[in-house]
Amino acid sequence: MLSLVIELKTPGEIDAIDAAGSVVARILAAVRAHAAPGVRPRELDALASDLIAEAGAVSSFRGYHPSWAPTGYPAVLCVSVNDAVVHGIPGRPKLKEGDLLSVDFAVHLDGWCADAAFSVVVGSGSVADKELIATTEAALQAGIDAAQPGAQMGDVGHAIALVARAPGYGMLADHGGHGVGRSMHEEPHVPNEAKPRRGLRLKPGLVIAIEPMLHAGGRDSYRHDRDGWTIRTSDGSRAAHAEHTIAITESGPRILTLD
Ligand code: MF3
Ligand code: CO
């Protein structure tokens, strides 16, 4: 049964999600610092796994089993390299100079979840890849800036898509963000492309993950890997992902996945 209940969080609950978000931000910073040529994504996953335990948190990914997936998720990070957009399973092949890495990560702390992602070029990369990442981050920021109390969900998707589409990038537009709280995925859906002044009215207490996924090829076309998890661009072009968990407050959006 599809649940369309949207739970608004109290200020105390938002602080609890912020605490989980600080753990996410610190561990993602450590992963970013360790991503280098010669490192195996699987080693980054082991690092994150150790740091989760040290923080007294729990992975939100390991064992997660949505209906479309063949298995429970086998890792604590998603590490998507080059043409992988999202849900890459951290593997053994070593990272190479110039690889475009997207890392997605969520934990539960004291029963509350926070979810975030970043992209980075390993070593010295191409200008094109850096521009793709910068635009993805700018699209995320535009979405956050649009998430004002009294605005509508369509305003968020509209703001993201304006930034993403301007340089002609493709987008994984049907895989948007989501509500976050006790569970990693809650209502409502957060579109990466939408009409302005449409959809849910944003109220203080709404906590959502905003997560644009852009790729260099202009056509929105994707395929699932044989592993059943990894989503890749059909044209082989490189993809970037950026995500924050935010709360809508009386005074505007508050990013919860910062250190
Ligand atoms: N953070 C990801 C998202 O919101 C969830 C990854 S699901 C996992 O889409 F199972 F891969 F962990
Ligand atoms: Co997410």
CSV table of C-alpha atoms and ligand atoms in Angstrom, one decimal:
chain,number,residue,atom,x,y,z
A,1,MET,CA,0.0,0.0,0.0
A,2,LEU,CA,1.4,3.4,-1.0
A,3,SER,CA,1.7,5.6,2.1
A,4,LEU,CA,1.2,9.3,1.3
A,5,VAL,CA,1.5,10.4,4.9
A,6,ILE,CA,3.9,13.3,5.2
A,7,GLU,CA,5.3,13.6,8.8
A,8,LEU,CA,6.4,17.0,9.8
A,9,LYS,CA,9.3,16.9,12.4
A,10,THR,CA,9.5,18.9,15.6
A,11,PRO,CA,12.5,21.2,16.2
A,12,GLY,CA,13.9,18.5,18.6
A,13,GLU,CA,13.6,15.8,15.9
A,14,ILE,CA,15.3,18.1,13.3
A,15,ASP,CA,18.2,18.5,15.8
A,16,ALA,CA,18.4,14.7,16.0
A,17,ILE,CA,18.5,14.4,12.2
A,18,ASP,CA,21.2,17.1,12.2
A,19,ALA,CA,23.3,15.0,14.6
A,20,ALA,CA,23.0,12.1,12.2
A,21,GLY,CA,23.8,14.5,9.4
A,22,SER,CA,27.0,15.6,11.1
A,23,VAL,CA,28.2,12.0,11.3
A,24,VAL,CA,27.4,11.6,7.5
A,25,ALA,CA,29.3,14.8,6.7
A,26,ARG,CA,32.4,13.8,8.7
A,27,ILE,CA,32.5,10.3,7.2
A,28,LEU,CA,32.0,11.6,3.7
A,29,ALA,CA,34.9,14.1,4.2
A,30,ALA,CA,37.1,11.2,5.3
A,31,VAL,CA,36.1,9.2,2.2
A,32,ARG,CA,36.8,12.2,0.0
A,33,ALA,CA,40.2,12.6,1.5
A,34,HIS,CA,41.1,8.9,0.9
A,35,ALA,CA,39.8,8.8,-2.7
A,36,ALA,CA,43.0,8.7,-4.8
A,37,PRO,CA,44.5,6.7,-7.7
A,38,GLY,CA,45.2,3.1,-6.7
A,39,VAL,CA,42.6,3.0,-3.9
A,40,ARG,CA,39.9,0.4,-4.3
A,41,PRO,CA,36.2,1.6,-3.7
A,42,ARG,CA,35.9,-1.5,-1.5
A,43,GLU,CA,38.6,0.1,0.8
A,44,LEU,CA,36.6,3.3,1.0
A,45,ASP,CA,33.6,1.2,2.0
A,46,ALA,CA,35.7,-0.5,4.8
A,47,LEU,CA,36.9,2.9,6.0
A,48,ALA,CA,33.3,4.2,6.2
A,49,SER,CA,32.1,1.1,7.9
A,50,ASP,CA,34.8,1.5,10.6
A,51,LEU,CA,33.9,5.2,11.1
A,52,ILE,CA,30.2,4.3,11.4
A,53,ALA,CA,30.9,2.0,14.3
A,54,GLU,CA,33.2,4.5,15.9
A,55,ALA,CA,30.4,7.1,15.8
A,56,GLY,CA,27.9,4.7,17.3
A,57,ALA,CA,25.7,4.9,14.2
A,58,VAL,CA,24.2,2.3,11.9
A,59,SER,CA,24.4,2.1,8.1
A,60,SER,CA,21.1,2.9,6.4
A,61,PHE,CA,22.3,1.1,3.2
A,62,ARG,CA,23.6,-2.3,4.3
A,63,GLY,CA,20.8,-4.8,3.9
A,64,TYR,CA,18.4,-2.2,2.4
A,65,HIS,CA,16.2,-4.1,-0.1
A,66,PRO,CA,13.8,-2.1,-2.2
A,67,SER,CA,11.3,-4.2,-4.3
A,68,TRP,CA,13.2,-3.6,-7.6
A,69,ALA,CA,16.6,-4.8,-6.3
A,70,PRO,CA,17.7,-8.4,-6.6
A,71,THR,CA,19.4,-8.6,-3.1
A,72,GLY,CA,19.8,-6.6,0.0
A,73,TYR,CA,22.4,-3.8,-0.5
A,74,PRO,CA,25.8,-5.3,0.3
A,75,ALA,CA,27.8,-2.2,1.4
A,76,VAL,CA,27.6,1.0,3.4
A,77,LEU,CA,28.5,3.4,0.6
A,78,CYS,CA,27.3,3.7,-3.0
A,79,VAL,CA,30.4,4.4,-5.1
A,80,SER,CA,29.5,5.2,-8.7
A,81,VAL,CA,32.4,5.6,-11.1
A,82,ASN,CA,32.4,7.5,-14.4
A,83,ASP,CA,29.3,6.4,-16.4
A,84,ALA,CA,27.7,4.9,-13.3
A,85,VAL,CA,25.1,7.5,-12.0
A,86,VAL,CA,24.0,6.0,-8.7
A,87,HIS,CA,23.8,2.8,-6.7
A,88,GLY,CA,27.3,1.6,-7.7
A,89,ILE,CA,28.4,-1.2,-5.4
A,90,PRO,CA,32.0,-0.5,-4.1
A,91,GLY,CA,34.2,-3.1,-5.9
A,92,ARG,CA,37.9,-4.2,-6.2
A,93,PRO,CA,39.1,-2.4,-9.3
A,94,LYS,CA,41.4,0.4,-8.3
A,95,LEU,CA,40.5,4.0,-8.9
A,96,LYS,CA,42.4,5.7,-11.7
A,97,GLU,CA,43.7,9.2,-12.3
A,98,GLY,CA,40.8,11.2,-13.8
A,99,ASP,CA,38.0,8.9,-12.7
A,100,LEU,CA,34.8,10.7,-11.7
A,101,LEU,CA,33.6,9.3,-8.4
A,102,SER,CA,30.1,9.8,-6.9
A,103,VAL,CA,29.7,8.7,-3.3
A,104,ASP,CA,26.3,8.4,-1.6
A,105,PHE,CA,26.0,7.6,2.1
A,106,ALA,CA,23.4,7.5,4.9
A,107,VAL,CA,23.4,6.5,8.5
A,108,HIS,CA,20.9,6.2,11.3
A,109,LEU,CA,21.9,7.7,14.7
A,110,ASP,CA,19.6,7.2,17.6
A,111,GLY,CA,16.9,6.1,15.2
A,112,TRP,CA,17.1,9.1,12.9
A,113,CYS,CA,18.5,9.0,9.3
A,114,ALA,CA,20.4,11.5,7.3
A,115,ASP,CA,21.5,11.0,3.6
A,116,ALA,CA,24.1,12.9,1.5
A,117,ALA,CA,26.3,12.5,-1.6
A,118,PHE,CA,29.1,14.2,-3.4
A,119,SER,CA,31.1,13.8,-6.6
A,120,VAL,CA,34.8,14.4,-7.1
A,121,VAL,CA,37.5,13.8,-9.7
A,122,VAL,CA,40.2,11.4,-8.6
A,123,GLY,CA,43.6,13.0,-9.0
A,124,SER,CA,43.8,15.7,-11.7
A,125,GLY,CA,40.8,15.4,-14.0
A,126,SER,CA,39.3,17.0,-17.1
A,127,VAL,CA,37.8,20.5,-17.2
A,128,ALA,CA,34.6,18.9,-18.6
A,129,ASP,CA,34.2,16.6,-15.5
A,130,LYS,CA,34.8,19.5,-13.1
A,131,GLU,CA,32.2,21.6,-14.9
A,132,LEU,CA,29.7,18.7,-14.7
A,133,ILE,CA,30.3,18.4,-10.9
A,134,ALA,CA,30.2,22.2,-10.3
A,135,THR,CA,26.8,22.4,-12.2
A,136,THR,CA,25.5,19.4,-10.2
A,137,GLU,CA,26.4,21.2,-7.0
A,138,ALA,CA,24.9,24.5,-8.2
A,139,ALA,CA,21.7,22.6,-9.1
A,140,LEU,CA,21.5,21.2,-5.6
A,141,GLN,CA,22.1,24.7,-4.1
A,142,ALA,CA,19.4,26.1,-6.4
A,143,GLY,CA,17.0,23.4,-5.2
A,144,ILE,CA,17.9,24.1,-1.5
A,145,ASP,CA,17.4,27.9,-2.0
A,146,ALA,CA,13.9,27.2,-3.5
A,147,ALA,CA,12.9,25.1,-0.5
A,148,GLN,CA,11.4,28.1,1.4
A,149,PRO,CA,8.4,27.8,3.7
A,150,GLY,CA,5.3,28.6,1.7
A,151,ALA,CA,7.0,27.6,-1.6
A,152,GLN,CA,5.9,24.5,-3.5
A,153,MET,CA,7.6,21.3,-4.3
A,154,GLY,CA,7.4,22.1,-8.0
A,155,ASP,CA,9.5,25.2,-7.3
A,156,VAL,CA,12.3,23.0,-6.1
A,157,GLY,CA,12.3,20.7,-9.2
A,158,HIS,CA,12.0,23.8,-11.4
A,159,ALA,CA,15.1,25.5,-9.8
A,160,ILE,CA,17.2,22.3,-10.1
A,161,ALA,CA,16.3,21.7,-13.8
A,162,LEU,CA,16.9,25.3,-14.8
A,163,VAL,CA,20.5,25.0,-13.7
A,164,ALA,CA,21.0,21.5,-14.9
A,165,ARG,CA,19.6,21.9,-18.4
A,166,ALA,CA,21.2,25.3,-19.2
A,167,PRO,CA,24.5,23.7,-20.3
A,168,GLY,CA,22.6,20.9,-22.0
A,169,TYR,CA,23.2,18.1,-19.5
A,170,GLY,CA,21.0,15.1,-19.2
A,171,MET,CA,19.4,14.2,-15.9
A,172,LEU,CA,18.2,11.2,-14.1
A,173,ALA,CA,14.9,13.1,-13.7
A,174,ASP,CA,12.7,10.2,-12.6
A,175,HIS,CA,15.0,9.4,-9.6
A,176,GLY,CA,14.5,12.4,-7.4
A,177,GLY,CA,14.9,13.0,-3.7
A,178,HIS,CA,12.7,12.0,-0.9
A,179,GLY,CA,11.5,12.7,2.6
A,180,VAL,CA,13.9,11.6,5.3
A,181,GLY,CA,13.3,10.8,9.0
A,182,ARG,CA,13.0,7.6,10.9
A,183,SER,CA,13.3,5.9,7.5
A,184,MET,CA,15.8,6.8,4.7
A,185,HIS,CA,13.0,7.0,2.2
A,186,GLU,CA,9.7,8.7,3.2
A,187,GLU,CA,7.1,10.7,1.5
A,188,PRO,CA,7.2,13.1,-0.3
A,189,HIS,CA,9.0,12.5,-3.6
A,190,VAL,CA,11.3,15.4,-4.4
A,191,PRO,CA,11.4,15.9,-8.2
A,192,ASN,CA,14.5,17.0,-10.0
A,193,GLU,CA,12.4,18.6,-12.8
A,194,ALA,CA,9.0,20.1,-12.3
A,195,LYS,CA,6.7,22.9,-13.1
A,196,PRO,CA,6.9,25.9,-10.7
A,197,ARG,CA,3.9,26.8,-8.5
A,198,ARG,CA,2.7,23.2,-8.5
A,199,GLY,CA,2.7,20.4,-5.9
A,200,LEU,CA,3.0,20.1,-2.2
A,201,ARG,CA,3.1,23.3,-0.1
A,202,LEU,CA,6.4,23.3,1.8
A,203,LYS,CA,5.9,23.7,5.6
A,204,PRO,CA,8.3,24.2,8.5
A,205,GLY,CA,9.2,20.7,9.8
A,206,LEU,CA,9.4,19.0,6.4
A,207,VAL,CA,12.7,17.2,6.1
A,208,ILE,CA,13.8,16.1,2.6
A,209,ALA,CA,16.8,14.9,0.7
A,210,ILE,CA,17.5,16.9,-2.5
A,211,GLU,CA,19.7,15.0,-5.0
A,212,PRO,CA,20.2,16.1,-8.6
A,213,MET,CA,21.9,13.5,-10.8
A,214,LEU,CA,23.4,15.0,-14.0
A,215,HIS,CA,25.3,13.5,-16.9
A,216,ALA,CA,27.3,14.9,-19.8
A,217,GLY,CA,25.2,13.4,-22.6
A,218,GLY,CA,22.1,15.4,-23.4
A,219,ARG,CA,19.6,12.5,-23.7
A,220,ASP,CA,18.0,11.2,-20.5
A,221,SER,CA,18.7,7.5,-21.0
A,222,TYR,CA,19.8,4.9,-18.5
A,223,ARG,CA,20.3,1.2,-18.0
A,224,HIS,CA,20.7,-1.1,-15.0
A,225,ASP,CA,23.9,-3.1,-14.7
A,226,ARG,CA,23.9,-6.9,-14.6
A,227,ASP,CA,24.4,-6.5,-10.8
A,228,GLY,CA,20.8,-5.2,-10.6
A,229,TRP,CA,21.8,-2.1,-8.6
A,230,THR,CA,24.1,0.1,-10.6
A,231,ILE,CA,22.4,2.6,-12.9
A,232,ARG,CA,24.6,3.7,-15.9
A,233,THR,CA,24.1,6.2,-18.7
A,234,SER,CA,23.2,4.5,-21.9
A,235,ASP,CA,25.6,6.6,-24.0
A,236,GLY,CA,28.5,6.0,-21.6
A,237,SER,CA,28.8,9.7,-20.7
A,238,ARG,CA,30.0,10.6,-17.2
A,239,ALA,CA,27.6,11.4,-14.4
A,240,ALA,CA,27.7,13.4,-11.2
A,241,HIS,CA,25.5,13.4,-8.0
A,242,ALA,CA,25.1,15.8,-5.2
A,243,GLU,CA,22.8,15.4,-2.2
A,244,HIS,CA,22.0,17.1,1.1
A,245,THR,CA,19.3,16.4,3.7
A,246,ILE,CA,17.6,19.6,4.6
A,247,ALA,CA,14.8,20.9,6.9
A,248,ILE,CA,12.4,23.6,5.9
A,249,THR,CA,12.2,26.0,8.9
A,250,GLU,CA,10.4,29.2,9.6
A,251,SER,CA,13.5,31.1,8.6
A,252,GLY,CA,14.3,29.1,5.5
A,253,PRO,CA,16.1,25.9,4.5
A,254,ARG,CA,18.6,24.4,6.9
A,255,ILE,CA,21.2,22.0,5.6
A,256,LEU,CA,21.4,19.0,8.1
A,257,THR,CA,24.3,17.1,6.4
A,258,LEU,CA,27.1,19.6,7.3
A,259,ASP,CA,29.8,18.9,9.8
B,1,MF3,N1,20.7,7.4,-0.9
B,1,MF3,C1,20.2,6.6,-1.9
B,1,MF3,C2,19.0,7.3,-2.5
B,1,MF3,O1,18.4,8.0,-1.9
B,1,MF3,C3,19.8,5.3,-1.5
B,1,MF3,C4,20.7,4.2,-1.8
B,1,MF3,S1,19.9,2.7,-1.6
B,1,MF3,C5,21.1,1.6,-1.3
B,1,MF3,O2,18.6,6.9,-3.6
B,1,MF3,F1,20.5,0.5,-1.1
B,1,MF3,F2,21.9,1.6,-2.4
B,1,MF3,F3,21.8,1.9,-0.3
B,2,CO,CO,18.8,10.0,-1.1
